[in-house]
mmCIF file of C-alpha atoms and ligand atoms in Angstrom:
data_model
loop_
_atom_site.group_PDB
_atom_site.id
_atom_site.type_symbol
_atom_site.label_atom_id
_atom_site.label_comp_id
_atom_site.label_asym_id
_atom_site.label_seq_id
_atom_site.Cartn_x
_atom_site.Cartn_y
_atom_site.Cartn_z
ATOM 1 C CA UNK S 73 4.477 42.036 -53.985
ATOM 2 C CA UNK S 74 7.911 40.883 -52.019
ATOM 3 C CA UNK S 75 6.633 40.248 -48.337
ATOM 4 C CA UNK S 76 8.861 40.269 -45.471
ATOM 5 C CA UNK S 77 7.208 37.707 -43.122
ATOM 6 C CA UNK S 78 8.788 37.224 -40.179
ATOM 7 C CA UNK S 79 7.116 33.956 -38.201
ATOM 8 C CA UNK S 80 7.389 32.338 -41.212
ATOM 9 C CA UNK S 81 7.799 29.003 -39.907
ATOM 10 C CA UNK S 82 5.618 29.037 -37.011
ATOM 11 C CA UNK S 83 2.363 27.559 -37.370
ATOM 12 C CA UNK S 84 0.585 30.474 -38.661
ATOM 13 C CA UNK S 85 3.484 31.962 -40.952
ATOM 14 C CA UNK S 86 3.586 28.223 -42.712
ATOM 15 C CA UNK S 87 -0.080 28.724 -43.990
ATOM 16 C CA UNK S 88 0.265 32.972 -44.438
ATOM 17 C CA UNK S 89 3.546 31.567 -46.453
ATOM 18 C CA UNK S 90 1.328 29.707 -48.367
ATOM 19 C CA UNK S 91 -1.237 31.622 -49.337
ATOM 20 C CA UNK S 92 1.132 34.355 -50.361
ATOM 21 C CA UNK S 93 2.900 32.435 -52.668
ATOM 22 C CA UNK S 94 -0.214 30.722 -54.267
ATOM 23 C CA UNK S 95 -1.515 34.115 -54.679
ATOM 24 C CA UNK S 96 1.772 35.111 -56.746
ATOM 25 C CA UNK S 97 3.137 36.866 -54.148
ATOM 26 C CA UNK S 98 7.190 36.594 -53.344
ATOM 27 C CA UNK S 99 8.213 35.925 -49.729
ATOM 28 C CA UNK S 100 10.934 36.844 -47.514
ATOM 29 C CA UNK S 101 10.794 34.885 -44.679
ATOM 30 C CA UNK S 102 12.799 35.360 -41.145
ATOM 31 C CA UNK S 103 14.271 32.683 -39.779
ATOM 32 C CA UNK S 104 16.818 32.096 -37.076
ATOM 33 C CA UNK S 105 17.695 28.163 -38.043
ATOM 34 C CA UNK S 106 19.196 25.960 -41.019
ATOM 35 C CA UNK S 107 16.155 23.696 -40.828
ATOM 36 C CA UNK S 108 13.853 26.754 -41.232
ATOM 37 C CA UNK S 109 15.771 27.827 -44.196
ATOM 38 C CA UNK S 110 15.385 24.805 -45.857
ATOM 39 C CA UNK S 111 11.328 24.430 -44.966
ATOM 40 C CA UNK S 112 11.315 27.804 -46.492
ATOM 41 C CA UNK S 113 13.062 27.183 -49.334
ATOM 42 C CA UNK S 114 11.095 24.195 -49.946
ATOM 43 C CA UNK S 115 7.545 26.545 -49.693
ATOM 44 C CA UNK S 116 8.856 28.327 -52.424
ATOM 45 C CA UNK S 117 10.221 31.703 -49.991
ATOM 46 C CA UNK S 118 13.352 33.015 -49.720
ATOM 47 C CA UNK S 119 14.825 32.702 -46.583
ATOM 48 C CA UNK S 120 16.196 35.491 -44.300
ATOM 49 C CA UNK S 121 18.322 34.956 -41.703
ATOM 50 C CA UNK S 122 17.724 36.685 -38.367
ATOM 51 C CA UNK S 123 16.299 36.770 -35.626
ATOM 52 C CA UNK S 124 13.877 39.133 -33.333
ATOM 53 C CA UNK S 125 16.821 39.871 -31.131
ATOM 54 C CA UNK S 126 18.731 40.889 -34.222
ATOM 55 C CA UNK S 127 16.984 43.965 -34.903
ATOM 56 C CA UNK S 128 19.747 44.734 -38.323
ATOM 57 C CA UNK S 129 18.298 41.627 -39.499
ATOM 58 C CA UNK S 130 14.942 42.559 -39.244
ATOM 59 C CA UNK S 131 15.762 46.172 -40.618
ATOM 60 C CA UNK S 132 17.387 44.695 -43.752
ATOM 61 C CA UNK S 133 14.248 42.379 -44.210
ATOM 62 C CA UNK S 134 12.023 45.023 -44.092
ATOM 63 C CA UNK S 135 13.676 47.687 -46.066
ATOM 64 C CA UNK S 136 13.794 44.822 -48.889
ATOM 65 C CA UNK S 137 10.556 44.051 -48.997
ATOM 66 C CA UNK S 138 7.063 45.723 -50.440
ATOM 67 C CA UNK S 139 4.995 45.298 -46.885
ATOM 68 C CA UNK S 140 5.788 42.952 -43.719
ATOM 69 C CA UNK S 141 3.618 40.382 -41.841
ATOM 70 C CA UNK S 142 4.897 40.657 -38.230
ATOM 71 C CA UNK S 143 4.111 37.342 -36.608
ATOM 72 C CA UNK S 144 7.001 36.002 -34.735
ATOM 73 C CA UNK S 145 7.077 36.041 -31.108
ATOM 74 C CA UNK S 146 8.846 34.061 -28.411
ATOM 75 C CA UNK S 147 6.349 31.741 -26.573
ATOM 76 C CA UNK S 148 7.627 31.236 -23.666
ATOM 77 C CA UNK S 149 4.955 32.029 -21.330
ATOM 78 C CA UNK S 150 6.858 32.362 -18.159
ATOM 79 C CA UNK S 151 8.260 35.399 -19.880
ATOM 80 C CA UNK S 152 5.226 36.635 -21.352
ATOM 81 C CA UNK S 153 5.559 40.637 -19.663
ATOM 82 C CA UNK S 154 9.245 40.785 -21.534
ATOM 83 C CA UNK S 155 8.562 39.021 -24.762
ATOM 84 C CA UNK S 156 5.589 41.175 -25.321
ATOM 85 C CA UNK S 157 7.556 44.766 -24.085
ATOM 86 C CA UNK S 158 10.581 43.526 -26.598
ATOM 87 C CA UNK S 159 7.840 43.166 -28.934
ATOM 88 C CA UNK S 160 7.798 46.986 -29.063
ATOM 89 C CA UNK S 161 11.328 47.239 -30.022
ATOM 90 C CA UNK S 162 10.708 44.777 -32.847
ATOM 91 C CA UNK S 163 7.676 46.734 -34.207
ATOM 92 C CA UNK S 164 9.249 50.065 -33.651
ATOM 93 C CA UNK S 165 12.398 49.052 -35.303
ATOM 94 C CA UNK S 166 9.850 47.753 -38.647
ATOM 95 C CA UNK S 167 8.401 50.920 -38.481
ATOM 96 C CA UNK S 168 11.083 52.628 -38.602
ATOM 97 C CA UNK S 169 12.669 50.713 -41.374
ATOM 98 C CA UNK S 170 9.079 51.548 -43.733
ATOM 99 C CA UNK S 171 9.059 54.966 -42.847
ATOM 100 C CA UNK S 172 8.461 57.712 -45.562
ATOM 101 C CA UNK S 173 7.376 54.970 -47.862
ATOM 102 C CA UNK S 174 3.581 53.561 -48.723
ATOM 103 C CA UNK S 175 4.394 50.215 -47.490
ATOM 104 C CA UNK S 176 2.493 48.533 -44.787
ATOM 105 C CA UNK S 177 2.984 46.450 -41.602
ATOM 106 C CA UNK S 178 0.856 44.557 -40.391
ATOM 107 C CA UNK S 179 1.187 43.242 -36.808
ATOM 108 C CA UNK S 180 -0.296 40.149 -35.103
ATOM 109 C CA UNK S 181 -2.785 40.530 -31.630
ATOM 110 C CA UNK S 182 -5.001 38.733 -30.234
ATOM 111 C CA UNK S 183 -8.492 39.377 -30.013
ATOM 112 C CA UNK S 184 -8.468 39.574 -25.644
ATOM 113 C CA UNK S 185 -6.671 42.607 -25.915
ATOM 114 C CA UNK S 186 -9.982 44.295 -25.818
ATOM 115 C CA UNK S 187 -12.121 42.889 -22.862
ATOM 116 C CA UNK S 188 -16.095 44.238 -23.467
ATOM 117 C CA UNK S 189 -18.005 43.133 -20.736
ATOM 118 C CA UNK S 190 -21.234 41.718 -22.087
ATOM 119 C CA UNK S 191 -20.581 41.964 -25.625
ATOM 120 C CA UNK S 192 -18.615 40.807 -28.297
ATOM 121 C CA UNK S 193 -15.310 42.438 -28.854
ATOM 122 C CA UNK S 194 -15.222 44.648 -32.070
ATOM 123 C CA UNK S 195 -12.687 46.074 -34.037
ATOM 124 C CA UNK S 196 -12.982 49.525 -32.741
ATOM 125 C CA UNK S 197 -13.156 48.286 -29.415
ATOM 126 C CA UNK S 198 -9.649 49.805 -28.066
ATOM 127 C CA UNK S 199 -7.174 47.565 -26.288
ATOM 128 C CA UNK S 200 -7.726 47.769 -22.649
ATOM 129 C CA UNK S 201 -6.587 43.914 -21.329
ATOM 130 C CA UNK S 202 -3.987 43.312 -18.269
ATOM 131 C CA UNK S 203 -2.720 40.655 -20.341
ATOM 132 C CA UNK S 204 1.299 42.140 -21.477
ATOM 133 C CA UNK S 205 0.487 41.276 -24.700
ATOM 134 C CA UNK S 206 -1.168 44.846 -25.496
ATOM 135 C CA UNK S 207 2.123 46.175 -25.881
ATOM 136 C CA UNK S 208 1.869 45.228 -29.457
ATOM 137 C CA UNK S 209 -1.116 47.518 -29.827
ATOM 138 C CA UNK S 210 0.577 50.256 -28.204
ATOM 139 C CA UNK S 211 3.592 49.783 -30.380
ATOM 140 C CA UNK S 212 1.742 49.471 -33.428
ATOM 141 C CA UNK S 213 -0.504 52.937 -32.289
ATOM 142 C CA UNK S 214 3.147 54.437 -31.402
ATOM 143 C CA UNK S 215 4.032 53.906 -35.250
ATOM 144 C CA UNK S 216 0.633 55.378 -36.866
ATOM 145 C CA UNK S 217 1.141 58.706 -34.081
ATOM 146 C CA UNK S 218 4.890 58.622 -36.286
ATOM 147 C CA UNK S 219 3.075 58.586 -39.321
ATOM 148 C CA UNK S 220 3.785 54.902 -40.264
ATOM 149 C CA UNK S 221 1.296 52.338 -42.261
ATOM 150 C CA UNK S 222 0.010 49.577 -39.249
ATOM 151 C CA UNK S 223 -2.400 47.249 -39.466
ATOM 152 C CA UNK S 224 -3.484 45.550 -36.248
ATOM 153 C CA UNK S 225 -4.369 41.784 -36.909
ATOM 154 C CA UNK S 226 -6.225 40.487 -33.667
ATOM 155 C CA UNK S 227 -6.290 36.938 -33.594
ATOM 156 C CA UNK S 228 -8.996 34.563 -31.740
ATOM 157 C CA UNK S 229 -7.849 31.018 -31.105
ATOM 158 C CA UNK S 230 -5.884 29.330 -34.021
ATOM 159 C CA UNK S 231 -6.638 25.954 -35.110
ATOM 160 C CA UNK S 232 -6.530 22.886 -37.843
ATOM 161 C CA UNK S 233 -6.310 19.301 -36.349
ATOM 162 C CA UNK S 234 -2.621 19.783 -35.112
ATOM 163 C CA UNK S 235 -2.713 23.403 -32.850
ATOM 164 C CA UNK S 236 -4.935 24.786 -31.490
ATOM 165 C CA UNK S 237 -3.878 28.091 -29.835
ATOM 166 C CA UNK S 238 -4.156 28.240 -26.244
ATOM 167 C CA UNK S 239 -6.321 25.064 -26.357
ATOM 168 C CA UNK S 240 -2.681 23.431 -26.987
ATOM 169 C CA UNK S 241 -1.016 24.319 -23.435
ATOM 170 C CA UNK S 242 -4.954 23.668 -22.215
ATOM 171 C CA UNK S 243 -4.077 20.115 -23.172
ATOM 172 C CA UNK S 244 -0.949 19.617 -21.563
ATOM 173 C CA UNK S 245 -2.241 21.165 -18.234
ATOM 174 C CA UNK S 246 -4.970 18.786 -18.625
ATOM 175 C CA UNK S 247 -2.706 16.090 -18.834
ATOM 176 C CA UNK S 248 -0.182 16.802 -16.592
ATOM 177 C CA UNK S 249 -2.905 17.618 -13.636
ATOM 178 C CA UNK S 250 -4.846 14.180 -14.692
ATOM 179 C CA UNK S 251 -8.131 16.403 -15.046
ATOM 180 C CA UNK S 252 -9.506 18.880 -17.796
ATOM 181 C CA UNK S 253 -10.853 21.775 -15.756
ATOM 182 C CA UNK S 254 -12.837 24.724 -16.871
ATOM 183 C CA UNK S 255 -13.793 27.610 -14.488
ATOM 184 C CA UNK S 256 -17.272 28.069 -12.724
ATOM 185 C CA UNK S 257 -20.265 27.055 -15.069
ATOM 186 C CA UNK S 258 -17.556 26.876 -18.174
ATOM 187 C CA UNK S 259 -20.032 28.902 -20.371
ATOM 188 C CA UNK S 260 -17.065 31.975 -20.762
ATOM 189 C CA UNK S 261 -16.241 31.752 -24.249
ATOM 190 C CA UNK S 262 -12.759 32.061 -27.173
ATOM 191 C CA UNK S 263 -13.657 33.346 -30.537
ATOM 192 C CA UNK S 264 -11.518 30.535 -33.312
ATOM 193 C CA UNK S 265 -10.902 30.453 -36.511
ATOM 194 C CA UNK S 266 -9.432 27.972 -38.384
ATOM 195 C CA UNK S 267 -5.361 28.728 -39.669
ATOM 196 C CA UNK S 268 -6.489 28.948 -43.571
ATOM 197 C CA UNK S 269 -8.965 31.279 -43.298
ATOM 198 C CA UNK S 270 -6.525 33.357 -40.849
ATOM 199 C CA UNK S 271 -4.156 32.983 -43.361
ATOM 200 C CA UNK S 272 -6.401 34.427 -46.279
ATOM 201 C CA UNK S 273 -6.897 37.105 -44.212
ATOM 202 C CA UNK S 274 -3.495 38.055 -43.991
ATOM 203 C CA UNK S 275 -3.462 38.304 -47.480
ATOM 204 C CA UNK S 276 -6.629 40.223 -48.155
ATOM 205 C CA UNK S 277 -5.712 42.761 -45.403
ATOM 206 C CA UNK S 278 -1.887 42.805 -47.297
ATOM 207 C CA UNK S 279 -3.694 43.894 -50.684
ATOM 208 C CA UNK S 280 -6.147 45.906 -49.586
ATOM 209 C CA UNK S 281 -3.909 48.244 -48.234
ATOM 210 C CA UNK S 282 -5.716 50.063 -45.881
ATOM 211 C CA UNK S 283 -3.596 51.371 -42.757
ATOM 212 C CA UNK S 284 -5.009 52.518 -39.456
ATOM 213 C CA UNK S 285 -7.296 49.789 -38.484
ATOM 214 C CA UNK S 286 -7.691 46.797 -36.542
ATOM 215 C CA UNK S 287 -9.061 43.261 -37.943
ATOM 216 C CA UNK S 288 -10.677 40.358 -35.982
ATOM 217 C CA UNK S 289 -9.711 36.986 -37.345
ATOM 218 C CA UNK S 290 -12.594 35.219 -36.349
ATOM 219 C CA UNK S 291 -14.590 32.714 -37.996
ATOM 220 C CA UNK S 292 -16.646 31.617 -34.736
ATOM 221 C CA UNK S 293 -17.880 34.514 -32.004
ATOM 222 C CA UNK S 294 -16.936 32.323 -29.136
ATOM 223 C CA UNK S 295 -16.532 28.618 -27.908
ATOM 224 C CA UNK S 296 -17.987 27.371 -24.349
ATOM 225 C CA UNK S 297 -14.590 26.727 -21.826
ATOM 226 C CA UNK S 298 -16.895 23.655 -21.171
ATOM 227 C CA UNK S 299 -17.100 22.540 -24.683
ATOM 228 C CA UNK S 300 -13.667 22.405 -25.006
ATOM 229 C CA UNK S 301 -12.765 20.952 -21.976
ATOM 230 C CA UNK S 302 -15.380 18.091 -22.422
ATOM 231 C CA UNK S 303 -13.351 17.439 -25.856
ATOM 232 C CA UNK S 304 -10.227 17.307 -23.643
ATOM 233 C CA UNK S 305 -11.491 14.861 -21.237
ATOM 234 C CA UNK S 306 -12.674 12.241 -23.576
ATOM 235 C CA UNK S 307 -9.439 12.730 -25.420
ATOM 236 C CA UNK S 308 -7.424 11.794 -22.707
ATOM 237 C CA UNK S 309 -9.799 9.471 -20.720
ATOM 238 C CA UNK S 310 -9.608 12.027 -17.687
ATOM 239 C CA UNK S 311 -12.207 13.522 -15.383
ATOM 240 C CA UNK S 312 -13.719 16.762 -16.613
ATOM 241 C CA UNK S 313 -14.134 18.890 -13.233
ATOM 242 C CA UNK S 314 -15.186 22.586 -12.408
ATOM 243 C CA UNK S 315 -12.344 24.970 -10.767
ATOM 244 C CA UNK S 316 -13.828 28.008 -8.594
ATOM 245 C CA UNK S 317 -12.406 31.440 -10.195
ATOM 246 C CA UNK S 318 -10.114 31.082 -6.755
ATOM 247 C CA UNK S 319 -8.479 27.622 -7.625
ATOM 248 C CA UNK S 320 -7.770 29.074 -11.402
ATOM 249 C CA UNK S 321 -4.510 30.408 -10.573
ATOM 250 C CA UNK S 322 -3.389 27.097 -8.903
ATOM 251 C CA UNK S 323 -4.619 24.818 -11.890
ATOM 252 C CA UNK S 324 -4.132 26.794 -14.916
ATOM 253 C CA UNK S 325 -0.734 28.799 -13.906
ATOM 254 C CA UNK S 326 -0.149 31.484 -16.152
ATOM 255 C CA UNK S 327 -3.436 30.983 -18.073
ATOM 256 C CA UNK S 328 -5.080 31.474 -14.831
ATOM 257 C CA UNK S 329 -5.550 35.165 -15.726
ATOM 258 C CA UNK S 330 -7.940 34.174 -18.961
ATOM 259 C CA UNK S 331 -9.505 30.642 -18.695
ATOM 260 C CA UNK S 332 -12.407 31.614 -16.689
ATOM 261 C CA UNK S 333 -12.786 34.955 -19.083
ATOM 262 C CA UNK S 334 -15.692 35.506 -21.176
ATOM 263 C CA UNK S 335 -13.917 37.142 -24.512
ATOM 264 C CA UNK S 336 -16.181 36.720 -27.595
ATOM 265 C CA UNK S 337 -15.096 38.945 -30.036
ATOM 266 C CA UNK S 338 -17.011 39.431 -33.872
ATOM 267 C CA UNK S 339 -15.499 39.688 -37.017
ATOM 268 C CA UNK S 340 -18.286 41.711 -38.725
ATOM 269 C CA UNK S 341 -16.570 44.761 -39.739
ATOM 270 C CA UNK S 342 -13.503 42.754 -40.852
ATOM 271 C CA UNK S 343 -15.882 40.517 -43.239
ATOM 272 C CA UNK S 344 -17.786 43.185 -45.267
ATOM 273 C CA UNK S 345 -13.769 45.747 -45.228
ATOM 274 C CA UNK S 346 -12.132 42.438 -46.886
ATOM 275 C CA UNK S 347 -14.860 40.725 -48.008
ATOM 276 C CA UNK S 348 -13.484 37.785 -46.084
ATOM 277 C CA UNK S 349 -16.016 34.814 -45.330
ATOM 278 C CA UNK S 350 -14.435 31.963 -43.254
ATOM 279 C CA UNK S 351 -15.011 28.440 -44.752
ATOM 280 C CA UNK S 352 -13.428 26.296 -42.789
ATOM 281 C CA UNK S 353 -13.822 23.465 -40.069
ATOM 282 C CA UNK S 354 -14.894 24.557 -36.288
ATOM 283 C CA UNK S 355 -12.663 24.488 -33.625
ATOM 284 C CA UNK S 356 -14.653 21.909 -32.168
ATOM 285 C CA UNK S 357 -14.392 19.619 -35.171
ATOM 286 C CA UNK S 358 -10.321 20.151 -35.537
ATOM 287 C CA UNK S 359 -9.903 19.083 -31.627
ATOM 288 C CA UNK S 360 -12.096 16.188 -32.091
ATOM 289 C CA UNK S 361 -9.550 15.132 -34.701
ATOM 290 C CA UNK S 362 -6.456 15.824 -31.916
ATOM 291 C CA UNK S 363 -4.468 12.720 -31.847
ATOM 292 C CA UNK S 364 -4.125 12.928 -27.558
ATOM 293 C CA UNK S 365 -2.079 10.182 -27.108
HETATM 294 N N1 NAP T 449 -1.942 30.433 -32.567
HETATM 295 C C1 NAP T 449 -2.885 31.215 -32.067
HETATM 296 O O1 NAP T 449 -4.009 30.775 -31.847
HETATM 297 C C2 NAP T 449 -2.600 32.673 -31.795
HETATM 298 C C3 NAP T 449 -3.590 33.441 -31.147
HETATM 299 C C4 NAP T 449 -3.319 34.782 -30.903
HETATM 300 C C5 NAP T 449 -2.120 35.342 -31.325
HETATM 301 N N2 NAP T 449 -1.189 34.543 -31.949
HETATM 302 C C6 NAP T 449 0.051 35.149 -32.401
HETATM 303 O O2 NAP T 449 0.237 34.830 -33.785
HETATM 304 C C7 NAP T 449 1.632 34.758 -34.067
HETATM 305 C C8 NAP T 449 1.982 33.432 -34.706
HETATM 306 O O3 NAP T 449 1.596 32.400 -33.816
HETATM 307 P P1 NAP T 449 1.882 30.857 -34.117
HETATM 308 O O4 NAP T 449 0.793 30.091 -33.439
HETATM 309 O O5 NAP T 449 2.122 30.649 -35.570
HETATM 310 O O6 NAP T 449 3.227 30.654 -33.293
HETATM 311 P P2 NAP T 449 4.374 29.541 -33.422
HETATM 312 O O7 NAP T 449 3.908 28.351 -34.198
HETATM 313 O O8 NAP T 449 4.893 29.333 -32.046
HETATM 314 O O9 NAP T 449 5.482 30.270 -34.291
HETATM 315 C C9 NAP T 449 6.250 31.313 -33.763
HETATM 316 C C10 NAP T 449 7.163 31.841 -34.840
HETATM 317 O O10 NAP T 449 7.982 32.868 -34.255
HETATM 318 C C11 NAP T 449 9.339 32.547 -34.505
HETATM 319 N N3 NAP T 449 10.172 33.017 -33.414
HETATM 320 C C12 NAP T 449 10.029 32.783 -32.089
HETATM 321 N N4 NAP T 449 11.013 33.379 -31.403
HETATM 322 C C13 NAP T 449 11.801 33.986 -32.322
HETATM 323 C C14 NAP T 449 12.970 34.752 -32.239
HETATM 324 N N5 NAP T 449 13.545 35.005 -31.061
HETATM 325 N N6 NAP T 449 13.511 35.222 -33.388
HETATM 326 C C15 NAP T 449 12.921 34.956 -34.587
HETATM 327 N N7 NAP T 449 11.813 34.233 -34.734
HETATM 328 C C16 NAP T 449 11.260 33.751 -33.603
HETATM 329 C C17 NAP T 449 9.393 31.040 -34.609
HETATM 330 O O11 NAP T 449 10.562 30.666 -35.294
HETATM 331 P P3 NAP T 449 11.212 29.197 -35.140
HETATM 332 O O12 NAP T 449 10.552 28.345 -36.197
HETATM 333 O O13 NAP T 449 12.654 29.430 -35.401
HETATM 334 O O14 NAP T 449 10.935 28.720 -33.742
HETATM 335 C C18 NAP T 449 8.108 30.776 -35.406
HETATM 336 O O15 NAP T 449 8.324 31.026 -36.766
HETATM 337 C C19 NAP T 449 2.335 35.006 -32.736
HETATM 338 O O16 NAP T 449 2.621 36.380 -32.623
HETATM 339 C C20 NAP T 449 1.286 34.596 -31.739
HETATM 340 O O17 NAP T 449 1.488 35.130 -30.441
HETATM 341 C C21 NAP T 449 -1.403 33.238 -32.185
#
């Protein structure tokens, strides 16, 4: 298949890139810079110039393509609410660009857009999370109701011994606040999985070819706040203190709103639809391996 991968040279797209093209797959990747177009080139893709604010660009992509992996998305936290409402644009505008046509899209989520007190998230749990995120549910239901192909790909917490997912701007609170904090007792928990087996999954959802449902990349239910925060502590030879739900806000900033939140989520649907068994490290084990300093 030609896939139209937009996010191809983020952190995730690198390794989805990857396993595409070791599969036999061709890529089309977006990219928006001269140094991603040669990284591309280099992974054996074919570059695509764009951007998510050019929505021709991502048109064109699409329309040239057999199915799209939708993974780009501007991190900028402090803009989260308008990144993830322009979000709908960019999957509408996909959508729009496959319709009539068997071809799928498959769009990227996380798992906390579907909070389940007391249990682990599933993947028929629907999204129901304040976080602004869930606009990329809601534009990827918005495209099914038109008739389109969607896949929802909910991701937990990313990681190899580089990234981490949130754990990453966890860190660099940590260090600029000179503590590594986790709220109450610290037993909430993340689901993880590590960024090859995410990647595979991409792939297996891609050929499967089943629209209408919703996947949970996760290789581990959940991960203690503590646990992690303990890692970051002895990583950067800081105190590892306790923040009351009311000092969250304060100390974490815009990840106030999820580091004290319990979100385990299971991938046991996911694993017997794709036949998909993670192999890879734990989170814990790839942020033992974090070079802090
Ligand atoms: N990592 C996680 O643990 C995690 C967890 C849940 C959900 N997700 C989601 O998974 C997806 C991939 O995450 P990631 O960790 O791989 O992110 P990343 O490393 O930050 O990569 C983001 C990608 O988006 C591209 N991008 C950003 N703004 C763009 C724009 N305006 N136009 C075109 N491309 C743009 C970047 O291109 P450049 O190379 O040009 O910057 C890059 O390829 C995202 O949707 C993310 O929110 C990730």
């Amino acid at each position: 298949m030609r896939v139209f991968v937009t996010g191809a040279t983020g952190f995730i797209g690198t390794a989805v890139v990857k396993e595409l093209i070791d599969a036999g797959h061709q890529v089309l990747g977006l990219t928006r810079s001269e140094q991603g177009a040669v990284a591309l080139t280099a992974a054996g893709a074919e570059p695509h110039r764009g951007s998510l604010e050019d929505l021709d660009s991502l048109a064109s992509g699409a329309a040239a393509s057999d199915g799209v992996i939708h993974l780009a998305f501007n991190h900028d936290f402090t803009n989260w609410q308008a990144h993830s409402e322009h979000d709908r644009t960019v999957i509408a505008t996909l959508g729009a660009a496959l319709a009539g046509s068997d071809r799928l899209l498959i769009v990227t989520s996380g798992t906390a857009a579907a909070i389940t007190p007391g249990r682990p998230t599933t993947e028929q749990d629907a999204p129901n999370s304040p976080i602004p995120r869930v606009a990329t549910e809601e534009a990827a239901d918005a495209v099914t109701s038109k008739g389109g192909r969607v896949v929802v790909m909910r991701l937990p917490q990313v990681h190899d011994p580089l990234k981490q997912g949130l754990i990453t701007p966890l860190i660099e609170i940590a260090r600029a606040k000179g503590v590594s904090a986790y709220v109450g007792d610290g037993a909430n928990r993340w689901p993880a999985g590590h960024v090859d087996d995410v990647a595979r999954l991409y792939r297996l959802a891609l050929e499967k070819n089943v629209a209408g449902v919703r996947y949970n990349a996760v290789a581990e239910e959940g991960v203690a706040l503590r646990e992690i925060a303990e890692v970051i502590g002895r990583g950067l030879n800081i105190p590892v203190v306790s923040k009351t739900p009311e000092e969250a806000a304060e100390h974490f900033g815009w990840l106030g709103a999820l580091a004290g939140v319990d979100i385990p989520a299971t991938s046991a649907l996911t694993r017997e639809q794709l036949g998909w068994t993670p192999i890879g490290p734990t989170m814990i084990a790839d942020l033992s391996k974090l070079a802090f300093v």
